[in-house]
């Protein structure tokens, strides 16, 4: 029996750095809410996947019409992103098998391409640890002195920007997040928790335009990225995983 693929989408944030009137996942982007774009990209890549959507318990803006998946559930998000992901994994207890793949993808990353999603899934399917989409750092990196001036220039050799999705087997990811919480380790991505177990997640090079919409200028940038991707046309034979499985 083919293993199920689980998608966890943290979408319970408030978008404080965006400074908008509503959480950024509900801001209009090319005629649709950010969330609708993100879920559409995930569904194009993984139409048969099962979605767990983390929403703020007080969220009154969510519309189920934006969810294209046949099998999906919502869970209450937590105080931090890691808590929301942990809540989703707890909700999947008894549903997801320990060896089944969980891909965690920020709702705030609507520009991820279907081709990158499928490439990541294929790269991780045979990887015992799991991994993440990432992009090598291309800028010179400065560390500040806390007073607005350069304290040092950091080597960018071997530095990557971690992105999402990040994919790990259900049992390992649940154990890793639980261990991080128990140790009081604050993690801003899933890979950090897996690394804390002494494992080395795989870095899968992805497009740099897999932007996380965070600051006000990012919304217009995301719109330009979507338009540019549309003009590019479909990537290299990015058949969805249903065709490939
Ligand atoms: N308690 C939280 C915090 C964040 N997220 C989600 O995690 C992703 C990445 O988080 P971030 O970009 O920081 O989103 P926000 O927390 O909304 O932004 P801010 O930190 O500016 O408030 C987002 O899709 C966000 O919705 C979540 O599900 N639960
Ligand atoms: C998971 C992530 O998108 C990887 O870069 C990032 O860590 C999320 O950070 P945020 O502060 O929760 O946006």
PDB file of N, CA and C in Angstrom, residues 3 6 27 29 57 91 94 98 111 119 162 170 183:
ATOM      1  N   UNK A   3       2.394   4.731   0.857  1.00  0.00           N
ATOM      2  CA  UNK A   3       2.347   5.497   2.096  1.00  0.00           C
ATOM      3  C   UNK A   3       1.612   6.813   1.846  1.00  0.00           C
ATOM      4  N   UNK A   6       1.610  13.560   4.305  1.00  0.00           N
ATOM      5  CA  UNK A   6       0.914  14.498   5.166  1.00  0.00           C
ATOM      6  C   UNK A   6       1.502  15.888   4.970  1.00  0.00           C
ATOM      7  N   UNK A  27      -4.208  38.457   3.376  1.00  0.00           N
ATOM      8  CA  UNK A  27      -4.065  39.638   2.520  1.00  0.00           C
ATOM      9  C   UNK A  27      -4.217  39.224   1.059  1.00  0.00           C
ATOM     10  N   UNK A  29      -3.511  38.800  -2.739  1.00  0.00           N
ATOM     11  CA  UNK A  29      -2.313  38.645  -3.580  1.00  0.00           C
ATOM     12  C   UNK A  29      -2.794  38.159  -4.952  1.00  0.00           C
ATOM     13  N   UNK A  57      -7.145  29.815  16.988  1.00  0.00           N
ATOM     14  CA  UNK A  57      -8.491  29.431  17.465  1.00  0.00           C
ATOM     15  C   UNK A  57      -9.522  30.550  17.307  1.00  0.00           C
ATOM     16  N   UNK A  91      -2.448  16.036  16.570  1.00  0.00           N
ATOM     17  CA  UNK A  91      -3.760  15.740  15.967  1.00  0.00           C
ATOM     18  C   UNK A  91      -3.664  14.570  14.991  1.00  0.00           C
ATOM     19  N   UNK A  94      -2.377   8.469  15.554  1.00  0.00           N
ATOM     20  CA  UNK A  94      -3.400   7.489  15.208  1.00  0.00           C
ATOM     21  C   UNK A  94      -3.816   7.559  13.759  1.00  0.00           C
ATOM     22  N   UNK A  98       4.321   6.169  11.647  1.00  0.00           N
ATOM     23  CA  UNK A  98       5.618   6.725  12.041  1.00  0.00           C
ATOM     24  C   UNK A  98       6.553   6.932  10.859  1.00  0.00           C
ATOM     25  N   UNK A 111       4.874  31.362  -3.111  1.00  0.00           N
ATOM     26  CA  UNK A 111       5.573  31.348  -4.404  1.00  0.00           C
ATOM     27  C   UNK A 111       6.364  30.069  -4.637  1.00  0.00           C
ATOM     28  N   UNK A 119      10.458  18.004  -6.476  1.00  0.00           N
ATOM     29  CA  UNK A 119      11.881  17.636  -6.344  1.00  0.00           C
ATOM     30  C   UNK A 119      12.236  17.350  -4.894  1.00  0.00           C
ATOM     31  N   UNK A 162      17.426  28.725   5.134  1.00  0.00           N
ATOM     32  CA  UNK A 162      16.448  27.641   5.277  1.00  0.00           C
ATOM     33  C   UNK A 162      15.081  28.141   4.806  1.00  0.00           C
ATOM     34  N   UNK A 170       7.018  11.091  10.230  1.00  0.00           N
ATOM     35  CA  UNK A 170       6.141  11.527  11.313  1.00  0.00           C
ATOM     36  C   UNK A 170       6.712  11.210  12.696  1.00  0.00           C
ATOM     37  N   UNK A 183      13.743  20.203  26.375  1.00  0.00           N
ATOM     38  CA  UNK A 183      15.041  20.821  26.696  1.00  0.00           C
ATOM     39  C   UNK A 183      14.968  22.344  26.739  1.00  0.00           C
TER      40      UNK A 183
END
